[in-house]
């Protein structure tokens, strides 16, 4: 019943929304979990308490994953307290909203740094131990915006499309090492990110409702347990984009 027992996961941006649901779902499947956050300490600590109540170990780690020094400290702490990381969920992200012709280079750099560079930095730090174990799972939370352009803007769409290239490169490079690399491309999941965006409505989605974080988390657990899916983008979008 707990297919991931004895595994350790690191979920970036796990204090709220999709990351929180993914951390809890992985714990229900038996994982110990490092819960990364940036500001929401109380929320992160409540995720840790819920994981401990499930009988797993957990640790909240404050780190800005857009910064190499933050990633370095986060990964060292996760290794020191929970052991080698087997499952990495690159989830932390931002979606600064602004009319697209008003986007500044600072908006662009901050979005790319937080959504894409972070996934590169954390993956690069986690992969060597996965390689030694001959077992690992890289999971990238991309977005339907990578496929359609989405409703946020070019900075966000480009950051999420970049994650798909990163994911496929790792899938190729690591297939022989027992490491899979996959992405999930959600659309309009009801989290703070969507609640704070006045431009989105459930009727944009063919299914007629926003998705739930738990529906993304179920897919995270699937990708963490399955060893034969690699190099794929799993679309979780209520039919908004069909491939
Ligand atoms: P959310 O509710 O706004 O939560 C974002 C999470 O990321 C929070 O835990 C936040 O930490 C963390 N975070 C932000 N910047 C960080 C940084 N520099 N370092 C460390 N952590 C950071 O967002 P969400 O809706 O759950 O989205 C999660 C991911 O799914 C994002 O990558 C988003 O682009 C993607 N996504 C979301 C949707 C959607 O409809 N919601 C659709 C497609 C893709 P604090 O709580 O500490 O601030």
mmCIF file with all atom_site columns, C-alpha atoms in Angstrom, residues 50-224:
data_model
loop_
_atom_site.group_PDB
_atom_site.id
_atom_site.type_symbol
_atom_site.label_atom_id
_atom_site.label_alt_id
_atom_site.label_comp_id
_atom_site.label_asym_id
_atom_site.label_entity_id
_atom_site.label_seq_id
_atom_site.pdbx_PDB_ins_code
_atom_site.Cartn_x
_atom_site.Cartn_y
_atom_site.Cartn_z
_atom_site.occupancy
_atom_site.B_iso_or_equiv
_atom_site.pdbx_formal_charge
_atom_site.auth_seq_id
_atom_site.auth_comp_id
_atom_site.auth_asym_id
_atom_site.auth_atom_id
_atom_site.pdbx_PDB_model_num
ATOM 1   C CA . UNK A 1 50  ? 0.810   16.473 8.806   1.00 0.00 ? 50  UNK A CA 1
ATOM 2   C CA . UNK A 1 51  ? 3.572   14.318 7.293   1.00 0.00 ? 51  UNK A CA 1
ATOM 3   C CA . UNK A 1 52  ? 4.801   13.306 10.736  1.00 0.00 ? 52  UNK A CA 1
ATOM 4   C CA . UNK A 1 53  ? 1.255   12.329 11.690  1.00 0.00 ? 53  UNK A CA 1
ATOM 5   C CA . UNK A 1 54  ? 1.339   9.967  8.702   1.00 0.00 ? 54  UNK A CA 1
ATOM 6   C CA . UNK A 1 55  ? 4.355   8.246  10.292  1.00 0.00 ? 55  UNK A CA 1
ATOM 7   C CA . UNK A 1 56  ? 7.028   9.683  7.967   1.00 0.00 ? 56  UNK A CA 1
ATOM 8   C CA . UNK A 1 57  ? 9.918   12.049 8.640   1.00 0.00 ? 57  UNK A CA 1
ATOM 9   C CA . UNK A 1 58  ? 9.788   15.622 7.354   1.00 0.00 ? 58  UNK A CA 1
ATOM 10  C CA . UNK A 1 59  ? 11.798  18.790 7.496   1.00 0.00 ? 59  UNK A CA 1
ATOM 11  C CA . UNK A 1 60  ? 10.894  22.361 6.534   1.00 0.00 ? 60  UNK A CA 1
ATOM 12  C CA . UNK A 1 61  ? 13.756  24.140 4.761   1.00 0.00 ? 61  UNK A CA 1
ATOM 13  C CA . UNK A 1 62  ? 13.626  27.844 4.022   1.00 0.00 ? 62  UNK A CA 1
ATOM 14  C CA . UNK A 1 63  ? 15.556  28.540 0.810   1.00 0.00 ? 63  UNK A CA 1
ATOM 15  C CA . UNK A 1 64  ? 15.233  30.795 -2.204  1.00 0.00 ? 64  UNK A CA 1
ATOM 16  C CA . UNK A 1 65  ? 15.597  28.213 -4.984  1.00 0.00 ? 65  UNK A CA 1
ATOM 17  C CA . UNK A 1 66  ? 16.279  30.928 -7.552  1.00 0.00 ? 66  UNK A CA 1
ATOM 18  C CA . UNK A 1 67  ? 19.678  31.483 -5.911  1.00 0.00 ? 67  UNK A CA 1
ATOM 19  C CA . UNK A 1 68  ? 22.604  29.035 -6.137  1.00 0.00 ? 68  UNK A CA 1
ATOM 20  C CA . UNK A 1 69  ? 23.579  29.634 -2.486  1.00 0.00 ? 69  UNK A CA 1
ATOM 21  C CA . UNK A 1 70  ? 20.003  28.908 -1.324  1.00 0.00 ? 70  UNK A CA 1
ATOM 22  C CA . UNK A 1 71  ? 19.894  25.684 -3.337  1.00 0.00 ? 71  UNK A CA 1
ATOM 23  C CA . UNK A 1 72  ? 23.283  24.596 -2.051  1.00 0.00 ? 72  UNK A CA 1
ATOM 24  C CA . UNK A 1 73  ? 22.265  25.073 1.603   1.00 0.00 ? 73  UNK A CA 1
ATOM 25  C CA . UNK A 1 74  ? 18.846  23.450 1.077   1.00 0.00 ? 74  UNK A CA 1
ATOM 26  C CA . UNK A 1 75  ? 20.239  20.314 -0.535  1.00 0.00 ? 75  UNK A CA 1
ATOM 27  C CA . UNK A 1 76  ? 23.006  19.954 2.068   1.00 0.00 ? 76  UNK A CA 1
ATOM 28  C CA . UNK A 1 77  ? 20.420  20.185 4.868   1.00 0.00 ? 77  UNK A CA 1
ATOM 29  C CA . UNK A 1 78  ? 18.079  17.699 3.220   1.00 0.00 ? 78  UNK A CA 1
ATOM 30  C CA . UNK A 1 79  ? 20.955  15.206 2.749   1.00 0.00 ? 79  UNK A CA 1
ATOM 31  C CA . UNK A 1 80  ? 22.204  15.724 6.317   1.00 0.00 ? 80  UNK A CA 1
ATOM 32  C CA . UNK A 1 81  ? 18.799  15.301 7.997   1.00 0.00 ? 81  UNK A CA 1
ATOM 33  C CA . UNK A 1 82  ? 16.910  12.898 5.724   1.00 0.00 ? 82  UNK A CA 1
ATOM 34  C CA . UNK A 1 83  ? 19.630  11.146 3.685   1.00 0.00 ? 83  UNK A CA 1
ATOM 35  C CA . UNK A 1 84  ? 19.939  10.904 -0.077  1.00 0.00 ? 84  UNK A CA 1
ATOM 36  C CA . UNK A 1 85  ? 17.142  12.392 -2.134  1.00 0.00 ? 85  UNK A CA 1
ATOM 37  C CA . UNK A 1 86  ? 15.419  9.856  -4.394  1.00 0.00 ? 86  UNK A CA 1
ATOM 38  C CA . UNK A 1 87  ? 12.559  11.974 -5.708  1.00 0.00 ? 87  UNK A CA 1
ATOM 39  C CA . UNK A 1 88  ? 12.793  15.630 -6.671  1.00 0.00 ? 88  UNK A CA 1
ATOM 40  C CA . UNK A 1 89  ? 9.682   17.666 -7.463  1.00 0.00 ? 89  UNK A CA 1
ATOM 41  C CA . UNK A 1 90  ? 10.679  20.962 -9.076  1.00 0.00 ? 90  UNK A CA 1
ATOM 42  C CA . UNK A 1 91  ? 7.508   22.853 -8.234  1.00 0.00 ? 91  UNK A CA 1
ATOM 43  C CA . UNK A 1 92  ? 8.370   26.337 -6.862  1.00 0.00 ? 92  UNK A CA 1
ATOM 44  C CA . UNK A 1 93  ? 7.163   29.020 -9.209  1.00 0.00 ? 93  UNK A CA 1
ATOM 45  C CA . UNK A 1 94  ? 5.831   32.545 -9.653  1.00 0.00 ? 94  UNK A CA 1
ATOM 46  C CA . UNK A 1 95  ? 3.584   34.200 -12.247 1.00 0.00 ? 95  UNK A CA 1
ATOM 47  C CA . UNK A 1 96  ? 4.083   37.974 -12.086 1.00 0.00 ? 96  UNK A CA 1
ATOM 48  C CA . UNK A 1 97  ? 1.153   39.452 -14.015 1.00 0.00 ? 97  UNK A CA 1
ATOM 49  C CA . UNK A 1 98  ? 1.520   42.613 -16.082 1.00 0.00 ? 98  UNK A CA 1
ATOM 50  C CA . UNK A 1 99  ? 0.365   43.696 -19.586 1.00 0.00 ? 99  UNK A CA 1
ATOM 51  C CA . UNK A 1 100 ? 2.917   41.954 -21.779 1.00 0.00 ? 100 UNK A CA 1
ATOM 52  C CA . UNK A 1 101 ? 4.386   45.063 -23.403 1.00 0.00 ? 101 UNK A CA 1
ATOM 53  C CA . UNK A 1 102 ? 5.061   46.471 -19.937 1.00 0.00 ? 102 UNK A CA 1
ATOM 54  C CA . UNK A 1 103 ? 7.145   43.499 -18.836 1.00 0.00 ? 103 UNK A CA 1
ATOM 55  C CA . UNK A 1 104 ? 10.630  44.569 -17.816 1.00 0.00 ? 104 UNK A CA 1
ATOM 56  C CA . UNK A 1 105 ? 13.903  42.718 -18.088 1.00 0.00 ? 105 UNK A CA 1
ATOM 57  C CA . UNK A 1 106 ? 13.737  42.419 -14.313 1.00 0.00 ? 106 UNK A CA 1
ATOM 58  C CA . UNK A 1 107 ? 10.327  40.630 -14.570 1.00 0.00 ? 107 UNK A CA 1
ATOM 59  C CA . UNK A 1 108 ? 11.767  38.315 -17.215 1.00 0.00 ? 108 UNK A CA 1
ATOM 60  C CA . UNK A 1 109 ? 14.930  37.492 -15.262 1.00 0.00 ? 109 UNK A CA 1
ATOM 61  C CA . UNK A 1 110 ? 13.089  36.935 -11.975 1.00 0.00 ? 110 UNK A CA 1
ATOM 62  C CA . UNK A 1 111 ? 10.541  34.627 -13.613 1.00 0.00 ? 111 UNK A CA 1
ATOM 63  C CA . UNK A 1 112 ? 13.157  32.589 -15.499 1.00 0.00 ? 112 UNK A CA 1
ATOM 64  C CA . UNK A 1 113 ? 15.372  32.424 -12.419 1.00 0.00 ? 113 UNK A CA 1
ATOM 65  C CA . UNK A 1 114 ? 12.564  31.252 -10.111 1.00 0.00 ? 114 UNK A CA 1
ATOM 66  C CA . UNK A 1 115 ? 10.728  28.883 -12.459 1.00 0.00 ? 115 UNK A CA 1
ATOM 67  C CA . UNK A 1 116 ? 13.499  27.469 -14.671 1.00 0.00 ? 116 UNK A CA 1
ATOM 68  C CA . UNK A 1 117 ? 16.989  28.151 -13.316 1.00 0.00 ? 117 UNK A CA 1
ATOM 69  C CA . UNK A 1 118 ? 15.853  26.797 -9.941  1.00 0.00 ? 118 UNK A CA 1
ATOM 70  C CA . UNK A 1 119 ? 14.861  23.487 -11.542 1.00 0.00 ? 119 UNK A CA 1
ATOM 71  C CA . UNK A 1 120 ? 18.291  23.263 -13.186 1.00 0.00 ? 120 UNK A CA 1
ATOM 72  C CA . UNK A 1 121 ? 20.151  24.123 -9.974  1.00 0.00 ? 121 UNK A CA 1
ATOM 73  C CA . UNK A 1 122 ? 18.227  21.730 -7.722  1.00 0.00 ? 122 UNK A CA 1
ATOM 74  C CA . UNK A 1 123 ? 18.348  18.889 -10.267 1.00 0.00 ? 123 UNK A CA 1
ATOM 75  C CA . UNK A 1 124 ? 22.101  19.294 -10.767 1.00 0.00 ? 124 UNK A CA 1
ATOM 76  C CA . UNK A 1 125 ? 22.577  19.096 -6.990  1.00 0.00 ? 125 UNK A CA 1
ATOM 77  C CA . UNK A 1 126 ? 20.315  16.051 -6.514  1.00 0.00 ? 126 UNK A CA 1
ATOM 78  C CA . UNK A 1 127 ? 21.318  13.918 -9.511  1.00 0.00 ? 127 UNK A CA 1
ATOM 79  C CA . UNK A 1 128 ? 24.770  12.666 -8.382  1.00 0.00 ? 128 UNK A CA 1
ATOM 80  C CA . UNK A 1 129 ? 23.286  10.775 -5.386  1.00 0.00 ? 129 UNK A CA 1
ATOM 81  C CA . UNK A 1 130 ? 20.441  9.412  -7.556  1.00 0.00 ? 130 UNK A CA 1
ATOM 82  C CA . UNK A 1 131 ? 23.054  8.120  -9.989  1.00 0.00 ? 131 UNK A CA 1
ATOM 83  C CA . UNK A 1 132 ? 24.958  6.374  -7.227  1.00 0.00 ? 132 UNK A CA 1
ATOM 84  C CA . UNK A 1 133 ? 21.732  4.741  -6.026  1.00 0.00 ? 133 UNK A CA 1
ATOM 85  C CA . UNK A 1 134 ? 20.809  3.794  -9.593  1.00 0.00 ? 134 UNK A CA 1
ATOM 86  C CA . UNK A 1 135 ? 17.312  5.073  -8.773  1.00 0.00 ? 135 UNK A CA 1
ATOM 87  C CA . UNK A 1 136 ? 15.788  8.507  -9.056  1.00 0.00 ? 136 UNK A CA 1
ATOM 88  C CA . UNK A 1 137 ? 12.748  10.480 -10.139 1.00 0.00 ? 137 UNK A CA 1
ATOM 89  C CA . UNK A 1 138 ? 12.860  14.023 -11.507 1.00 0.00 ? 138 UNK A CA 1
ATOM 90  C CA . UNK A 1 139 ? 9.426   15.631 -11.766 1.00 0.00 ? 139 UNK A CA 1
ATOM 91  C CA . UNK A 1 140 ? 8.970   19.103 -13.232 1.00 0.00 ? 140 UNK A CA 1
ATOM 92  C CA . UNK A 1 141 ? 5.782   21.083 -12.665 1.00 0.00 ? 141 UNK A CA 1
ATOM 93  C CA . UNK A 1 142 ? 5.523   22.904 -15.985 1.00 0.00 ? 142 UNK A CA 1
ATOM 94  C CA . UNK A 1 143 ? 2.247   24.365 -17.293 1.00 0.00 ? 143 UNK A CA 1
ATOM 95  C CA . UNK A 1 144 ? -0.202  24.324 -20.180 1.00 0.00 ? 144 UNK A CA 1
ATOM 96  C CA . UNK A 1 145 ? 1.340   27.756 -20.870 1.00 0.00 ? 145 UNK A CA 1
ATOM 97  C CA . UNK A 1 146 ? 4.372   25.914 -22.302 1.00 0.00 ? 146 UNK A CA 1
ATOM 98  C CA . UNK A 1 147 ? 2.085   24.434 -24.964 1.00 0.00 ? 147 UNK A CA 1
ATOM 99  C CA . UNK A 1 148 ? -0.482  27.171 -25.696 1.00 0.00 ? 148 UNK A CA 1
ATOM 100 C CA . UNK A 1 149 ? 1.208   30.360 -24.458 1.00 0.00 ? 149 UNK A CA 1
ATOM 101 C CA . UNK A 1 150 ? -1.338  30.502 -21.622 1.00 0.00 ? 150 UNK A CA 1
ATOM 102 C CA . UNK A 1 151 ? -2.867  33.548 -19.974 1.00 0.00 ? 151 UNK A CA 1
ATOM 103 C CA . UNK A 1 152 ? 0.022   34.943 -17.894 1.00 0.00 ? 152 UNK A CA 1
ATOM 104 C CA . UNK A 1 153 ? 2.465   36.169 -20.525 1.00 0.00 ? 153 UNK A CA 1
ATOM 105 C CA . UNK A 1 154 ? 5.602   35.376 -22.538 1.00 0.00 ? 154 UNK A CA 1
ATOM 106 C CA . UNK A 1 155 ? 7.937   35.391 -19.538 1.00 0.00 ? 155 UNK A CA 1
ATOM 107 C CA . UNK A 1 156 ? 5.899   32.699 -17.778 1.00 0.00 ? 156 UNK A CA 1
ATOM 108 C CA . UNK A 1 157 ? 5.263   30.627 -20.938 1.00 0.00 ? 157 UNK A CA 1
ATOM 109 C CA . UNK A 1 158 ? 8.976   30.673 -21.819 1.00 0.00 ? 158 UNK A CA 1
ATOM 110 C CA . UNK A 1 159 ? 10.003  29.608 -18.318 1.00 0.00 ? 159 UNK A CA 1
ATOM 111 C CA . UNK A 1 160 ? 7.562   26.692 -18.387 1.00 0.00 ? 160 UNK A CA 1
ATOM 112 C CA . UNK A 1 161 ? 8.540   25.642 -21.936 1.00 0.00 ? 161 UNK A CA 1
ATOM 113 C CA . UNK A 1 162 ? 12.193  25.708 -20.845 1.00 0.00 ? 162 UNK A CA 1
ATOM 114 C CA . UNK A 1 163 ? 11.338  23.160 -18.149 1.00 0.00 ? 163 UNK A CA 1
ATOM 115 C CA . UNK A 1 164 ? 10.182  20.730 -20.847 1.00 0.00 ? 164 UNK A CA 1
ATOM 116 C CA . UNK A 1 165 ? 13.538  20.909 -22.655 1.00 0.00 ? 165 UNK A CA 1
ATOM 117 C CA . UNK A 1 166 ? 15.381  20.475 -19.373 1.00 0.00 ? 166 UNK A CA 1
ATOM 118 C CA . UNK A 1 167 ? 13.199  17.478 -18.493 1.00 0.00 ? 167 UNK A CA 1
ATOM 119 C CA . UNK A 1 168 ? 13.812  15.766 -21.869 1.00 0.00 ? 168 UNK A CA 1
ATOM 120 C CA . UNK A 1 169 ? 17.548  16.338 -21.738 1.00 0.00 ? 169 UNK A CA 1
ATOM 121 C CA . UNK A 1 170 ? 17.767  14.688 -18.303 1.00 0.00 ? 170 UNK A CA 1
ATOM 122 C CA . UNK A 1 171 ? 15.486  11.854 -19.495 1.00 0.00 ? 171 UNK A CA 1
ATOM 123 C CA . UNK A 1 172 ? 17.968  11.076 -22.299 1.00 0.00 ? 172 UNK A CA 1
ATOM 124 C CA . UNK A 1 173 ? 21.094  11.517 -20.219 1.00 0.00 ? 173 UNK A CA 1
ATOM 125 C CA . UNK A 1 174 ? 19.881  9.484  -17.226 1.00 0.00 ? 174 UNK A CA 1
ATOM 126 C CA . UNK A 1 175 ? 17.775  6.683  -18.748 1.00 0.00 ? 175 UNK A CA 1
ATOM 127 C CA . UNK A 1 176 ? 20.550  4.132  -18.201 1.00 0.00 ? 176 UNK A CA 1
ATOM 128 C CA . UNK A 1 177 ? 20.985  5.171  -14.558 1.00 0.00 ? 177 UNK A CA 1
ATOM 129 C CA . UNK A 1 178 ? 17.543  4.133  -13.296 1.00 0.00 ? 178 UNK A CA 1
ATOM 130 C CA . UNK A 1 179 ? 16.449  7.773  -13.208 1.00 0.00 ? 179 UNK A CA 1
ATOM 131 C CA . UNK A 1 180 ? 13.262  8.905  -14.911 1.00 0.00 ? 180 UNK A CA 1
ATOM 132 C CA . UNK A 1 181 ? 12.523  12.516 -15.783 1.00 0.00 ? 181 UNK A CA 1
ATOM 133 C CA . UNK A 1 182 ? 9.018   13.740 -16.550 1.00 0.00 ? 182 UNK A CA 1
ATOM 134 C CA . UNK A 1 183 ? 6.894   16.873 -16.488 1.00 0.00 ? 183 UNK A CA 1
ATOM 135 C CA . UNK A 1 184 ? 3.323   17.630 -15.543 1.00 0.00 ? 184 UNK A CA 1
ATOM 136 C CA . UNK A 1 185 ? 1.608   20.425 -17.471 1.00 0.00 ? 185 UNK A CA 1
ATOM 137 C CA . UNK A 1 186 ? -1.382  21.567 -15.400 1.00 0.00 ? 186 UNK A CA 1
ATOM 138 C CA . UNK A 1 187 ? -3.898  24.276 -16.230 1.00 0.00 ? 187 UNK A CA 1
ATOM 139 C CA . UNK A 1 188 ? -5.792  26.413 -13.795 1.00 0.00 ? 188 UNK A CA 1
ATOM 140 C CA . UNK A 1 189 ? -5.440  24.501 -10.568 1.00 0.00 ? 189 UNK A CA 1
ATOM 141 C CA . UNK A 1 190 ? -7.303  26.209 -7.729  1.00 0.00 ? 190 UNK A CA 1
ATOM 142 C CA . UNK A 1 191 ? -4.427  27.561 -5.615  1.00 0.00 ? 191 UNK A CA 1
ATOM 143 C CA . UNK A 1 192 ? -3.399  31.057 -4.477  1.00 0.00 ? 192 UNK A CA 1
ATOM 144 C CA . UNK A 1 193 ? -1.793  31.495 -7.923  1.00 0.00 ? 193 UNK A CA 1
ATOM 145 C CA . UNK A 1 194 ? -5.181  31.153 -9.638  1.00 0.00 ? 194 UNK A CA 1
ATOM 146 C CA . UNK A 1 195 ? -7.282  32.760 -6.873  1.00 0.00 ? 195 UNK A CA 1
ATOM 147 C CA . UNK A 1 196 ? -5.147  35.927 -7.193  1.00 0.00 ? 196 UNK A CA 1
ATOM 148 C CA . UNK A 1 197 ? -5.553  36.136 -10.985 1.00 0.00 ? 197 UNK A CA 1
ATOM 149 C CA . UNK A 1 198 ? -8.696  37.990 -12.097 1.00 0.00 ? 198 UNK A CA 1
ATOM 150 C CA . UNK A 1 199 ? -8.211  36.974 -15.760 1.00 0.00 ? 199 UNK A CA 1
ATOM 151 C CA . UNK A 1 200 ? -9.058  33.312 -15.273 1.00 0.00 ? 200 UNK A CA 1
ATOM 152 C CA . UNK A 1 201 ? -12.485 31.708 -15.044 1.00 0.00 ? 201 UNK A CA 1
ATOM 153 C CA . UNK A 1 202 ? -13.518 28.061 -14.790 1.00 0.00 ? 202 UNK A CA 1
ATOM 154 C CA . UNK A 1 203 ? -15.469 28.299 -18.047 1.00 0.00 ? 203 UNK A CA 1
ATOM 155 C CA . UNK A 1 204 ? -12.154 28.658 -19.926 1.00 0.00 ? 204 UNK A CA 1
ATOM 156 C CA . UNK A 1 205 ? -11.723 24.929 -19.229 1.00 0.00 ? 205 UNK A CA 1
ATOM 157 C CA . UNK A 1 206 ? -13.744 22.402 -21.292 1.00 0.00 ? 206 UNK A CA 1
ATOM 158 C CA . UNK A 1 207 ? -14.453 20.334 -18.151 1.00 0.00 ? 207 UNK A CA 1
ATOM 159 C CA . UNK A 1 208 ? -15.931 23.537 -16.643 1.00 0.00 ? 208 UNK A CA 1
ATOM 160 C CA . UNK A 1 209 ? -14.063 23.717 -13.354 1.00 0.00 ? 209 UNK A CA 1
ATOM 161 C CA . UNK A 1 210 ? -10.619 24.511 -11.981 1.00 0.00 ? 210 UNK A CA 1
ATOM 162 C CA . UNK A 1 211 ? -8.436  21.509 -11.176 1.00 0.00 ? 211 UNK A CA 1
ATOM 163 C CA . UNK A 1 212 ? -7.533  20.475 -7.638  1.00 0.00 ? 212 UNK A CA 1
ATOM 164 C CA . UNK A 1 213 ? -3.990  20.341 -6.243  1.00 0.00 ? 213 UNK A CA 1
ATOM 165 C CA . UNK A 1 214 ? -4.712  16.753 -5.186  1.00 0.00 ? 214 UNK A CA 1
ATOM 166 C CA . UNK A 1 215 ? -5.278  15.817 -8.851  1.00 0.00 ? 215 UNK A CA 1
ATOM 167 C CA . UNK A 1 216 ? -1.773  17.063 -9.680  1.00 0.00 ? 216 UNK A CA 1
ATOM 168 C CA . UNK A 1 217 ? -0.405  15.307 -6.591  1.00 0.00 ? 217 UNK A CA 1
ATOM 169 C CA . UNK A 1 218 ? -1.875  11.960 -7.710  1.00 0.00 ? 218 UNK A CA 1
ATOM 170 C CA . UNK A 1 219 ? 0.106   12.328 -10.940 1.00 0.00 ? 219 UNK A CA 1
ATOM 171 C CA . UNK A 1 220 ? 3.272   13.165 -8.991  1.00 0.00 ? 220 UNK A CA 1
ATOM 172 C CA . UNK A 1 221 ? 2.871   9.894  -7.056  1.00 0.00 ? 221 UNK A CA 1
ATOM 173 C CA . UNK A 1 222 ? 2.280   7.979  -10.289 1.00 0.00 ? 222 UNK A CA 1
ATOM 174 C CA . UNK A 1 223 ? 5.490   9.380  -11.815 1.00 0.00 ? 223 UNK A CA 1
ATOM 175 C CA . UNK A 1 224 ? 7.391   8.673  -8.603  1.00 0.00 ? 224 UNK A CA 1
#
